Short mmCIF file of C-alpha atoms and ligand atoms in Angstrom, two decimals:
data_model
loop_
_atom_site.label_atom_id
_atom_site.label_comp_id
_atom_site.label_asym_id
_atom_site.label_seq_id
_atom_site.Cartn_x
_atom_site.Cartn_y
_atom_site.Cartn_z
CA UNK A 1 18.13 36.11 -38.80
CA UNK A 2 17.07 32.84 -37.16
CA UNK A 3 16.94 29.66 -39.20
CA UNK A 4 13.84 29.07 -41.25
CA UNK A 5 13.40 25.33 -41.02
CA UNK A 6 11.52 25.21 -44.32
CA UNK A 7 14.57 26.38 -46.22
CA UNK A 8 16.51 23.26 -45.21
CA UNK A 9 16.33 20.39 -47.65
CA UNK A 10 17.70 16.92 -46.98
CA UNK A 11 19.45 15.76 -50.15
CA UNK A 12 18.93 12.12 -49.18
CA UNK A 13 15.17 12.63 -49.44
CA UNK A 14 15.13 14.35 -52.83
CA UNK A 15 14.09 12.68 -56.09
CA UNK A 16 17.50 13.67 -57.41
CA UNK A 17 19.22 11.35 -54.99
CA UNK A 18 16.58 8.64 -54.71
CA UNK A 19 15.65 8.29 -58.34
CA UNK A 20 17.91 10.03 -60.82
CA UNK A 21 21.21 9.08 -59.20
CA UNK A 22 20.24 5.42 -59.65
CA UNK A 23 19.05 5.91 -63.23
CA UNK A 24 22.29 7.67 -64.18
CA UNK A 25 24.35 4.98 -62.48
CA UNK A 26 22.55 2.25 -64.44
CA UNK A 27 22.90 4.14 -67.69
CA UNK A 28 26.63 4.71 -67.19
CA UNK A 29 27.22 1.06 -66.23
CA UNK A 30 25.57 -0.04 -69.48
CA UNK A 31 27.32 2.48 -71.67
CA UNK A 32 30.87 2.34 -70.32
CA UNK A 33 33.15 -0.61 -69.44
CA UNK A 34 35.10 1.42 -66.88
CA UNK A 35 33.65 4.36 -64.88
CA UNK A 36 33.46 7.45 -67.11
CA UNK A 37 35.51 10.41 -65.96
CA UNK A 38 34.36 13.84 -64.82
CA UNK A 39 36.49 16.96 -64.67
CA UNK A 40 35.19 19.35 -62.00
CA UNK A 41 36.85 22.75 -61.83
CA UNK A 42 35.85 25.52 -59.43
CA UNK A 43 36.68 29.18 -60.05
CA UNK A 44 36.41 31.89 -57.40
CA UNK A 45 36.35 31.73 -53.62
CA UNK A 46 36.61 28.94 -51.06
CA UNK A 47 32.85 28.67 -50.85
CA UNK A 48 32.84 27.73 -54.50
CA UNK A 49 35.68 25.28 -53.96
CA UNK A 50 33.68 23.72 -51.11
CA UNK A 51 30.66 23.46 -53.42
CA UNK A 52 32.91 21.81 -56.00
CA UNK A 53 33.67 19.05 -53.50
CA UNK A 54 29.95 18.45 -53.13
CA UNK A 55 29.53 18.28 -56.90
CA UNK A 56 32.25 15.64 -56.93
CA UNK A 57 30.51 13.72 -54.16
CA UNK A 58 27.23 13.73 -56.07
CA UNK A 59 28.92 12.64 -59.30
CA UNK A 60 30.86 9.85 -57.54
CA UNK A 61 27.55 8.49 -56.29
CA UNK A 62 26.25 8.51 -59.85
CA UNK A 63 29.17 6.36 -60.96
CA UNK A 64 31.72 8.89 -62.21
CA UNK A 65 35.45 8.71 -61.63
CA UNK A 66 37.57 11.87 -61.83
CA UNK A 67 40.28 13.34 -64.01
CA UNK A 68 42.08 16.65 -64.47
CA UNK A 69 42.64 16.06 -68.17
CA UNK A 70 40.33 17.63 -70.74
CA UNK A 71 41.17 14.87 -73.23
CA UNK A 72 40.07 12.12 -70.86
CA UNK A 73 36.90 13.77 -69.56
CA UNK A 74 33.42 12.45 -70.44
CA UNK A 75 31.79 15.19 -68.39
CA UNK A 76 33.19 18.68 -67.73
CA UNK A 77 31.67 20.75 -64.93
CA UNK A 78 32.79 24.33 -64.46
CA UNK A 79 31.71 25.83 -61.17
CA UNK A 80 31.87 29.51 -62.06
CA UNK A 81 32.54 32.85 -60.33
CA UNK A 82 31.13 36.28 -61.18
CA UNK A 83 32.90 38.55 -58.73
CA UNK A 84 35.02 40.35 -61.34
CA UNK A 85 34.74 40.63 -65.09
CA UNK A 86 38.03 38.75 -65.49
CA UNK A 87 36.60 35.74 -63.69
CA UNK A 88 33.71 35.61 -66.18
CA UNK A 89 35.98 36.14 -69.17
CA UNK A 90 38.16 33.25 -68.06
CA UNK A 91 35.20 30.90 -67.89
CA UNK A 92 33.86 31.97 -71.28
CA UNK A 93 37.31 31.68 -72.85
CA UNK A 94 37.76 28.18 -71.44
CA UNK A 95 34.30 27.14 -72.59
CA UNK A 96 34.94 28.60 -76.04
CA UNK A 97 37.99 26.35 -76.37
CA UNK A 98 35.87 23.29 -75.55
CA UNK A 99 34.06 23.50 -78.88
CA UNK A 100 36.94 21.65 -80.43
CA UNK A 101 36.83 18.81 -77.84
CA UNK A 102 33.13 18.40 -78.33
CA UNK A 103 33.61 18.05 -82.08
CA UNK A 104 36.10 15.25 -81.53
CA UNK A 105 33.99 13.57 -78.86
CA UNK A 106 30.30 14.32 -79.42
CA UNK A 107 29.16 12.39 -76.33
CA UNK A 108 31.17 14.76 -74.09
CA UNK A 109 28.83 16.63 -71.72
CA UNK A 110 29.58 20.17 -70.60
CA UNK A 111 27.86 21.76 -67.60
CA UNK A 112 28.24 25.26 -66.17
CA UNK A 113 27.05 25.88 -62.64
CA UNK A 114 27.70 28.44 -59.90
CA UNK A 115 27.58 32.18 -59.41
CA UNK A 116 28.10 33.37 -62.96
CA UNK A 117 25.36 31.21 -64.40
CA UNK A 118 22.95 32.37 -61.72
CA UNK A 119 22.50 35.45 -63.90
CA UNK A 120 19.74 35.26 -66.48
CA UNK A 121 21.66 37.36 -69.03
CA UNK A 122 24.62 34.98 -68.94
CA UNK A 123 22.39 31.92 -69.29
CA UNK A 124 20.83 33.48 -72.39
CA UNK A 125 24.19 34.33 -73.87
CA UNK A 126 25.38 30.76 -73.41
CA UNK A 127 22.19 29.37 -74.88
CA UNK A 128 22.71 31.40 -78.04
CA UNK A 129 26.44 31.52 -78.53
CA UNK A 130 27.85 28.41 -76.87
CA UNK A 131 26.00 25.42 -78.34
CA UNK A 132 28.64 23.07 -76.93
CA UNK A 133 27.24 23.64 -73.41
CA UNK A 134 24.62 21.05 -72.38
CA UNK A 135 23.63 22.20 -68.91
CA UNK A 136 23.54 25.61 -67.25
CA UNK A 137 22.40 25.76 -63.64
CA UNK A 138 22.67 28.48 -61.00
CA UNK A 139 24.52 28.54 -57.69
CA UNK A 140 21.83 26.68 -55.84
CA UNK A 141 20.81 23.89 -58.17
CA UNK A 142 21.84 21.00 -55.95
CA UNK A 143 18.51 19.32 -55.60
CA UNK A 144 17.62 19.14 -59.27
CA UNK A 145 21.06 18.72 -60.80
CA UNK A 146 20.78 14.90 -61.02
CA UNK A 147 17.50 15.20 -62.92
CA UNK A 148 19.00 17.67 -65.37
CA UNK A 149 22.10 15.58 -65.85
CA UNK A 150 19.85 12.58 -66.47
CA UNK A 151 17.99 14.59 -69.14
CA UNK A 152 21.22 15.55 -70.92
CA UNK A 153 22.91 12.17 -70.57
CA UNK A 154 20.06 9.76 -71.22
CA UNK A 155 17.56 11.80 -73.25
CA UNK A 156 19.94 14.11 -75.12
CA UNK A 157 18.08 17.11 -73.71
CA UNK A 158 19.92 20.43 -73.53
CA UNK A 159 19.03 22.21 -70.30
CA UNK A 160 20.01 25.86 -70.09
CA UNK A 161 18.38 27.68 -67.24
CA UNK A 162 19.56 30.21 -64.68
CA UNK A 163 17.61 29.97 -61.45
CA UNK A 164 14.25 31.76 -61.60
CA UNK A 165 14.83 33.31 -58.21
CA UNK A 166 17.67 34.01 -55.89
CA UNK A 167 18.79 30.92 -54.05
CA UNK A 168 17.10 30.55 -50.69
CA UNK A 169 17.67 27.01 -49.50
CA UNK A 170 20.28 25.04 -47.65
CA UNK A 171 20.71 21.49 -48.84
CA UNK A 172 22.08 19.19 -46.12
CA UNK A 173 23.57 15.73 -46.47
CA UNK A 174 25.12 16.15 -49.89
CA UNK A 175 27.87 13.53 -50.21
CA UNK A 176 31.24 15.29 -50.33
CA UNK A 177 34.48 14.26 -52.03
CA UNK A 178 37.14 16.29 -50.29
CA UNK A 179 40.42 16.95 -51.98
CA UNK A 180 42.38 18.98 -49.43
CA UNK A 181 43.29 16.56 -46.61
CA UNK A 182 44.39 17.35 -43.88
CA UNK A 183 42.46 20.60 -44.46
CA UNK A 184 38.69 20.72 -44.84
CA UNK A 185 36.09 23.40 -45.46
CA UNK A 186 32.78 23.57 -43.66
CA UNK A 187 30.26 26.12 -44.89
CA UNK A 188 28.33 27.51 -41.92
CA UNK A 189 26.20 30.05 -43.75
CA UNK A 190 25.21 30.87 -47.29
CA UNK A 191 24.42 34.15 -49.05
CA UNK A 192 25.00 37.75 -48.08
CA UNK A 193 22.75 40.66 -47.04
CA UNK A 194 25.33 43.41 -47.10
CA UNK A 195 25.07 44.78 -50.61
CA UNK A 196 28.44 46.49 -50.69
CA UNK A 197 27.92 48.80 -53.64
CA UNK A 198 30.56 47.14 -55.89
CA UNK A 199 29.66 43.53 -55.21
CA UNK A 200 27.61 41.01 -57.14
CA UNK A 201 27.67 38.24 -54.52
CA UNK A 202 24.34 39.10 -52.80
CA UNK A 203 22.62 39.00 -56.20
CA UNK A 204 23.96 35.59 -57.16
CA UNK A 205 24.16 33.92 -53.77
CA UNK A 206 20.87 35.19 -52.35
CA UNK A 207 20.00 36.17 -48.78
CA UNK A 208 21.86 35.02 -45.69
CA UNK A 209 20.88 31.68 -44.30
CA UNK A 210 22.63 29.77 -41.54
CA UNK A 211 23.06 26.04 -41.07
CA UNK A 212 21.83 24.46 -37.85
CA UNK A 213 24.61 24.31 -35.24
CA UNK A 214 23.97 20.58 -34.70
CA UNK A 215 24.60 19.87 -38.41
CA UNK A 216 27.84 21.88 -38.31
CA UNK A 217 29.06 20.27 -35.09
CA UNK A 218 28.32 16.79 -36.43
CA UNK A 219 30.21 17.52 -39.65
CA UNK A 220 33.26 18.83 -37.78
CA UNK A 221 33.23 15.83 -35.41
CA UNK A 222 33.16 13.45 -38.36
CA UNK A 223 35.98 15.30 -40.10
CA UNK A 224 38.16 15.23 -36.99
CA UNK A 225 37.36 11.51 -36.65
CA UNK A 226 38.51 10.99 -40.25
CA UNK A 227 41.85 12.66 -39.55
CA UNK A 228 41.25 16.21 -40.79
CA UNK A 229 43.31 18.63 -38.74
CA UNK A 230 42.54 22.08 -40.14
CA UNK A 231 38.88 23.04 -40.39
CA UNK A 232 37.92 26.33 -42.06
CA UNK A 233 34.40 27.58 -41.37
CA UNK A 234 33.09 29.44 -44.39
CA UNK A 235 30.54 32.18 -44.97
CA UNK A 236 30.53 35.49 -46.86
CA UNK A 237 30.14 37.11 -43.48
CA UNK A 238 30.48 34.56 -40.70
CA UNK A 239 29.75 37.21 -38.07
CA UNK A 240 26.15 37.37 -39.11
CA UNK A 241 25.81 33.61 -38.51
CA UNK A 242 22.61 33.01 -36.59
CA UNK A 243 21.60 29.42 -36.19
CA UNK A 244 19.92 30.03 -32.82
CA UNK A 245 23.39 30.60 -31.41
CA UNK A 246 25.70 33.30 -32.76
CA UNK A 247 29.15 32.83 -34.27
CA UNK A 248 31.32 33.34 -31.14
CA UNK A 249 29.30 30.65 -29.33
CA UNK A 250 29.55 28.34 -32.35
CA UNK A 251 33.34 28.76 -32.23
CA UNK A 252 33.39 27.88 -28.54
CA UNK A 253 31.28 24.76 -29.12
CA UNK A 254 33.48 23.59 -31.98
CA UNK A 255 36.54 24.28 -29.85
CA UNK A 256 35.10 21.84 -27.27
CA UNK A 257 35.07 18.95 -29.76
CA UNK A 258 37.81 16.58 -28.55
CA UNK A 259 40.88 16.09 -30.75
CA UNK A 260 43.98 17.88 -31.95
CA UNK A 261 42.90 20.18 -34.76
CA UNK A 262 42.80 23.83 -35.80
CA UNK A 263 39.78 25.98 -36.51
CA UNK A 264 39.87 28.83 -39.00
CA UNK A 265 37.05 30.96 -40.31
CA UNK A 266 36.40 33.46 -43.05
CA UNK A 267 35.20 36.04 -43.88
CA UNK A 268 34.60 38.53 -41.07
CA UNK A 269 32.96 41.80 -42.01
CA UNK A 270 34.45 44.60 -39.87
CA UNK A 271 31.02 46.13 -39.23
CA UNK A 272 29.94 42.94 -37.44
CA UNK A 273 33.26 41.86 -35.97
CA UNK A 274 32.59 42.21 -32.25
CA UNK A 275 34.82 42.14 -29.21
CA UNK A 276 32.87 39.04 -28.24
CA UNK A 277 34.19 37.30 -31.35
CA UNK A 278 37.76 38.43 -30.65
CA UNK A 279 37.42 37.25 -27.04
CA UNK A 280 36.21 33.84 -28.24
CA UNK A 281 39.16 33.65 -30.63
CA UNK A 282 41.57 34.50 -27.84
CA UNK A 283 39.97 32.02 -25.40
CA UNK A 284 39.73 29.04 -27.76
CA UNK A 285 43.07 27.26 -28.01
CA UNK A 286 42.11 25.48 -31.25
CA UNK A 287 41.12 28.66 -33.06
CA UNK A 288 44.02 29.88 -35.19
CA UNK A 289 45.33 33.30 -34.39
CA UNK A 290 44.72 34.51 -37.90
CA UNK A 291 41.99 36.95 -38.82
CA UNK A 292 40.98 37.82 -42.35
CA UNK A 293 39.33 41.20 -41.93
CA UNK A 294 38.82 42.85 -45.33
CA UNK A 295 39.07 46.62 -45.08
CA UNK A 296 38.61 47.36 -48.83
CA UNK A 297 39.79 50.99 -48.51
CA UNK A 298 41.57 53.30 -46.08
CA UNK A 299 39.40 56.30 -46.98
CA UNK A 300 36.22 56.93 -45.01
CA UNK A 301 34.63 58.67 -47.97
CA UNK A 302 35.19 55.63 -50.18
CA UNK A 303 34.07 53.23 -47.44
CA UNK A 304 30.83 55.19 -47.26
CA UNK A 305 30.40 55.02 -51.06
CA UNK A 306 31.09 51.29 -50.86
CA UNK A 307 28.33 50.92 -48.26
CA UNK A 308 30.72 49.15 -45.91
CA UNK A 309 29.19 50.77 -42.81
CA UNK A 310 32.33 51.24 -40.73
CA UNK A 311 34.99 53.91 -40.54
CA UNK A 312 38.75 53.48 -40.54
CA UNK A 313 38.69 54.62 -36.91
CA UNK A 314 36.35 51.77 -35.95
CA UNK A 315 38.46 49.33 -37.99
CA UNK A 316 41.70 50.40 -36.33
CA UNK A 317 40.08 50.18 -32.90
CA UNK A 318 39.11 46.58 -33.62
CA UNK A 319 42.60 45.79 -34.84
CA UNK A 320 44.12 47.33 -31.71
CA UNK A 321 41.82 45.31 -29.45
CA UNK A 322 42.53 42.11 -31.37
CA UNK A 323 46.30 42.63 -31.15
CA UNK A 324 46.09 43.41 -27.46
CA UNK A 325 44.16 40.18 -26.82
CA UNK A 326 46.30 38.11 -29.20
CA UNK A 327 49.80 39.53 -29.63
CA UNK A 328 50.72 36.74 -32.05
CA UNK A 329 47.72 37.52 -34.31
CA UNK A 330 48.25 37.60 -38.09
CA UNK A 331 45.92 39.90 -39.98
CA UNK A 332 45.10 39.66 -43.67
CA UNK A 333 42.78 41.76 -45.78
CA UNK A 334 41.15 42.43 -49.14
CA UNK A 335 41.58 45.82 -50.82
CA UNK A 336 39.95 47.24 -53.92
CA UNK A 337 41.98 49.77 -55.90
CA UNK A 338 40.24 52.19 -58.24
CA UNK A 339 36.69 52.23 -56.90
CA UNK A 340 34.70 54.82 -58.94
CA UNK A 341 35.63 58.30 -57.80
CA UNK A 342 38.62 57.21 -55.73
CA UNK A 343 41.25 59.96 -55.80
CA UNK A 344 44.99 59.86 -55.26
CA UNK A 345 44.33 61.26 -51.79
CA UNK A 346 41.93 58.44 -50.99
CA UNK A 347 44.41 55.90 -52.26
CA UNK A 348 47.16 57.36 -50.09
CA UNK A 349 44.92 56.86 -47.07
CA UNK A 350 44.75 53.18 -48.02
CA UNK A 351 48.56 53.02 -48.14
CA UNK A 352 48.70 54.68 -44.75
CA UNK A 353 46.26 52.20 -43.23
CA UNK A 354 48.11 49.24 -44.72
CA UNK A 355 51.34 50.49 -43.12
CA UNK A 356 49.61 51.06 -39.79
CA UNK A 357 48.01 47.61 -39.55
CA UNK A 358 50.95 45.57 -40.83
CA UNK A 359 49.12 42.79 -42.66
CA UNK A 360 50.90 39.48 -43.21
CA UNK A 361 49.24 39.20 -46.62
CA UNK A 362 46.88 41.25 -48.75
CA UNK A 363 44.50 40.23 -51.52
CA UNK A 364 44.34 43.22 -53.82
CA UNK A 365 41.89 43.73 -56.66
CA UNK A 366 41.40 46.34 -59.34
CA UNK A 367 37.80 47.52 -59.23
CA UNK A 368 35.62 45.75 -61.77
CA UNK A 369 32.23 47.16 -62.76
CA UNK A 370 29.44 44.62 -62.17
CA UNK A 371 26.05 44.84 -63.83
CA UNK A 372 23.14 45.46 -61.48
CA UNK A 373 25.23 46.76 -58.55
CA UNK A 374 24.85 50.24 -57.04
CA UNK A 375 28.34 51.33 -58.10
CA UNK A 376 27.68 50.41 -61.73
CA UNK A 377 26.45 53.86 -62.64
CA UNK A 378 28.95 55.96 -60.63
CA UNK A 379 31.28 58.20 -62.64
CA UNK A 380 34.70 56.62 -62.89
CA UNK A 381 37.11 59.27 -64.19
CA UNK A 382 40.51 57.78 -63.24
CA UNK A 383 42.10 56.09 -66.30
CA UNK A 384 42.90 52.36 -66.02
CA UNK A 385 46.66 52.99 -66.43
CA UNK A 386 46.62 55.28 -63.39
CA UNK A 387 44.72 52.68 -61.36
CA UNK A 388 47.24 50.03 -62.40
CA UNK A 389 50.07 52.28 -61.20
CA UNK A 390 48.38 52.65 -57.79
CA UNK A 391 47.83 48.91 -57.72
CA UNK A 392 51.54 48.20 -58.26
CA UNK A 393 52.44 50.78 -55.63
CA UNK A 394 50.23 49.03 -53.09
CA UNK A 395 51.79 45.66 -53.95
CA UNK A 396 55.22 47.15 -53.39
CA UNK A 397 54.32 48.63 -50.01
CA UNK A 398 52.76 45.36 -48.88
CA UNK A 399 55.64 43.35 -50.36
CA UNK A 400 58.07 45.08 -48.03
CA UNK A 401 55.80 44.66 -44.99
CA UNK A 402 55.27 40.97 -45.78
CA UNK A 403 59.01 40.40 -46.25
CA UNK A 404 59.84 42.03 -42.91
CA UNK A 405 57.22 39.89 -41.21
CA UNK A 406 58.66 36.72 -42.74
CA UNK A 407 62.20 37.75 -41.74
CA UNK A 408 61.05 38.18 -38.14
CA UNK A 409 60.04 34.49 -38.07
CA UNK A 410 63.62 33.30 -38.66
CA UNK A 411 65.04 31.66 -35.54
CA UNK A 412 61.62 30.86 -34.08
CA UNK A 413 60.37 27.32 -33.51
CA UNK A 414 56.83 27.06 -34.82
CA UNK A 415 54.17 24.39 -34.59
CA UNK A 416 53.05 23.47 -38.09
CA UNK A 417 50.55 21.12 -39.66
CA UNK A 418 52.24 19.03 -42.36
CA UNK A 419 50.18 19.00 -45.55
CA UNK A 420 52.16 16.88 -48.01
CA UNK A 421 55.16 16.93 -50.36
CA UNK A 422 56.75 20.35 -50.86
CA UNK A 423 58.21 22.03 -53.92
CA UNK A 424 61.77 20.75 -53.61
CA UNK A 425 63.03 17.15 -53.68
CA UNK A 426 62.66 15.51 -50.22
CA UNK A 427 60.81 18.54 -48.85
CA UNK A 428 57.47 18.63 -47.08
CA UNK A 429 55.13 21.60 -46.98
CA UNK A 430 53.24 22.74 -43.90
CA UNK A 431 51.33 25.67 -42.42
CA UNK A 432 51.79 27.63 -39.23
CA UNK A 433 48.89 28.68 -37.05
CA UNK A 434 49.07 32.04 -38.87
CA UNK A 435 48.72 30.19 -42.18
CA UNK A 436 52.29 30.85 -43.34
CA UNK A 437 53.81 28.16 -45.55
CA UNK A 438 56.84 26.36 -44.11
CA UNK A 439 58.92 23.93 -46.13
CA UNK A 440 61.37 21.56 -44.46
CA UNK A 441 63.20 18.31 -45.27
CA UNK A 442 61.07 15.36 -44.18
CA UNK A 443 59.27 12.20 -45.23
CA UNK A 444 55.69 11.68 -46.44
CA UNK A 445 54.80 9.82 -43.21
CA UNK A 446 54.60 13.22 -41.50
CA UNK A 447 51.60 14.36 -43.60
CA UNK A 448 48.61 15.16 -41.40
CA UNK A 449 50.72 15.56 -38.24
CA UNK A 450 51.54 18.59 -36.14
CA UNK A 451 55.30 18.98 -35.75
CA UNK A 452 57.67 21.67 -34.49
CA UNK A 453 59.93 23.28 -37.04
CA UNK A 454 62.82 25.64 -36.47
CA UNK A 455 62.74 28.42 -39.03
CA UNK A 456 66.10 28.86 -40.72
CA UNK A 457 65.37 31.31 -43.55
CA UNK A 458 62.61 33.23 -45.28
CA UNK A 459 61.68 33.50 -48.94
CA UNK A 460 58.89 35.79 -49.99
CA UNK A 461 56.36 32.98 -50.52
CA UNK A 462 57.41 30.66 -47.68
CA UNK A 463 59.60 30.02 -44.69
CA UNK A 464 62.29 27.34 -44.75
CA UNK A 465 63.10 25.24 -41.72
CA UNK A 466 64.15 21.96 -40.15
CA UNK A 467 62.39 19.64 -37.75
CA UNK A 468 63.08 20.68 -34.20
CA UNK A 469 65.35 18.40 -32.11
CA UNK A 470 62.61 16.55 -30.26
CA UNK A 471 61.00 15.36 -33.51
N1 LIG B 501 32.32 38.46 -48.31
C1 LIG B 501 33.67 38.74 -48.36
C2 LIG B 501 34.33 38.76 -49.70
C3 LIG B 501 33.68 38.30 -50.92
S1 LIG B 501 34.36 38.68 -52.47
C4 LIG B 501 33.88 40.09 -47.71
O1 LIG B 501 33.00 40.90 -47.62
O2 LIG B 501 34.99 40.34 -47.35
C5 LIG B 501 36.10 38.76 -52.17
C6 LIG B 501 36.70 40.08 -52.44
O3 LIG B 501 36.57 40.42 -53.80
C7 LIG B 501 36.08 41.24 -51.71
O4 LIG B 501 36.52 41.34 -50.40
C8 LIG B 501 36.53 42.41 -52.55
O5 LIG B 501 37.77 42.90 -52.12
C9 LIG B 501 36.66 41.82 -53.94
N2 LIG B 501 35.61 42.29 -54.84
C10 LIG B 501 34.28 42.08 -54.74
N3 LIG B 501 33.64 42.71 -55.76
C11 LIG B 501 34.59 43.32 -56.51
C12 LIG B 501 34.57 44.12 -57.67
N4 LIG B 501 33.43 44.44 -58.27
N5 LIG B 501 35.74 44.57 -58.17
C13 LIG B 501 36.91 44.27 -57.57
N6 LIG B 501 36.99 43.52 -56.47
C14 LIG B 501 35.85 43.05 -55.94
FE1 LIG B 502 30.19 41.23 -51.28
FE2 LIG B 502 30.12 42.89 -49.25
FE3 LIG B 502 28.74 40.62 -49.13
FE4 LIG B 502 31.36 40.55 -49.02
S1 LIG B 502 30.01 41.49 -47.51
S2 LIG B 502 30.05 39.24 -50.25
S3 LIG B 502 31.97 42.20 -50.35
S4 LIG B 502 28.36 42.33 -50.51
FE1 LIG B 503 32.90 34.30 -56.99
FE2 LIG B 503 30.60 33.41 -56.17
FE3 LIG B 503 32.67 33.26 -54.60
S1 LIG B 503 30.92 35.25 -57.32
S2 LIG B 503 33.94 34.97 -55.20
S3 LIG B 503 32.44 32.20 -56.50
S4 LIG B 503 30.58 33.63 -53.99
#
């Protein structure tokens, strides 16, 4: 779907930025001797984490400093996730516990934003049962957040409102406070049109919309100029990116930006993952040879029920082509265990597929029923204990595959990007092109550099190594 120019909003031109940011800044300067502190916590996926960095950027402009401590915070912002019931329960539990902080510090402001609060029913529940919450805004409330914060902060006005409609805009030029150097996220598209039958994301994130390629290219150029070395392009389904050019071409253009950096991207939906994309990955030297290609299930019957629109045969064909083009490719995936109606036979097909593909890592989830989705009303006869047993079985199978893969790295010399201090004393942590963690003895001056490390041993969570001779 080509870009609709009228859905792009320039944050710099909004009243939020021009007017309310200044009013809040003045108010805070009068009220506090030192900058007040905000705690911003994002739940959920990388897209949410990337949004959290924008929230921080906006708040910094308004005069806030930052803290991770609940006791110190003058403003708490939870950027929420709705993908599974557990995610929602965690947010509500955390917010419940804040009642006590608010009693001790009545001027504390609490805001909930993001996917969970995009739902009207949740907004109503919070309005009634969580009086400690001052602001509720949906996943797409960027432009009017300053005004609502101004209302709560300066006028004592509680503002609880899920978005009236699904989000449908892209807001450009939001100041961003990144926290992951030398890694950075760049969202290339928002929303999702796929409506997999179990998934709430299309309902809370709205329809697909793509950023203009020139905005993306400019952002990546700036990041590389600032010393970022690992750029992850984000979208719920990057393969349906359409900003006038399609995703493989976008990758090629980003690859042409001068500088020594890596490009990653996620997520790729198998139904739209083309040979053209795999060719672009293989051709572009800066694009990491790591593909996150969520399969969700190894049973065609379940894939059909999930509305995934591919078969295991098509998936395995793609994997075979990708491995042929990129023998060093690392594949990772998401799998749902216990989708309504899944049988032991279906589950065994998933195990079989997992063994066939040989993933380096798997993100496994127990199915969680989501209100408003197609799968909500499907009969779900398998008891939770049985599903949990399958879940553990899958973890065990993958555990062995992952271990073998890690063992095979021992003795190799790998190029890694050093991220910062590691777990052990005097250790640094780094990532390979395939996104494996490597720890090695080294000094903090190496952070942000690419170095070569000889792998000496493997643990299940990381590889251990030492700097290669020439470093
Ligand atoms: N757009 C991405 C993933 C978004 S959500 C994609 O299509 O791959 C991340 C993962 O959460 C999904 O891949 C899926 O495995 C899992 N998930 C989504 N809804 C779920 C649900 N209702 N129950 C359990 N897992 C779910
Ligand atoms: Fe959810 Fe499917 Fe969209 Fe991924 S592609 S966000 S799983 S609906
Ligand atoms: Fe959760 Fe929203 Fe991401 S529902 S997984 S934070 S898109």
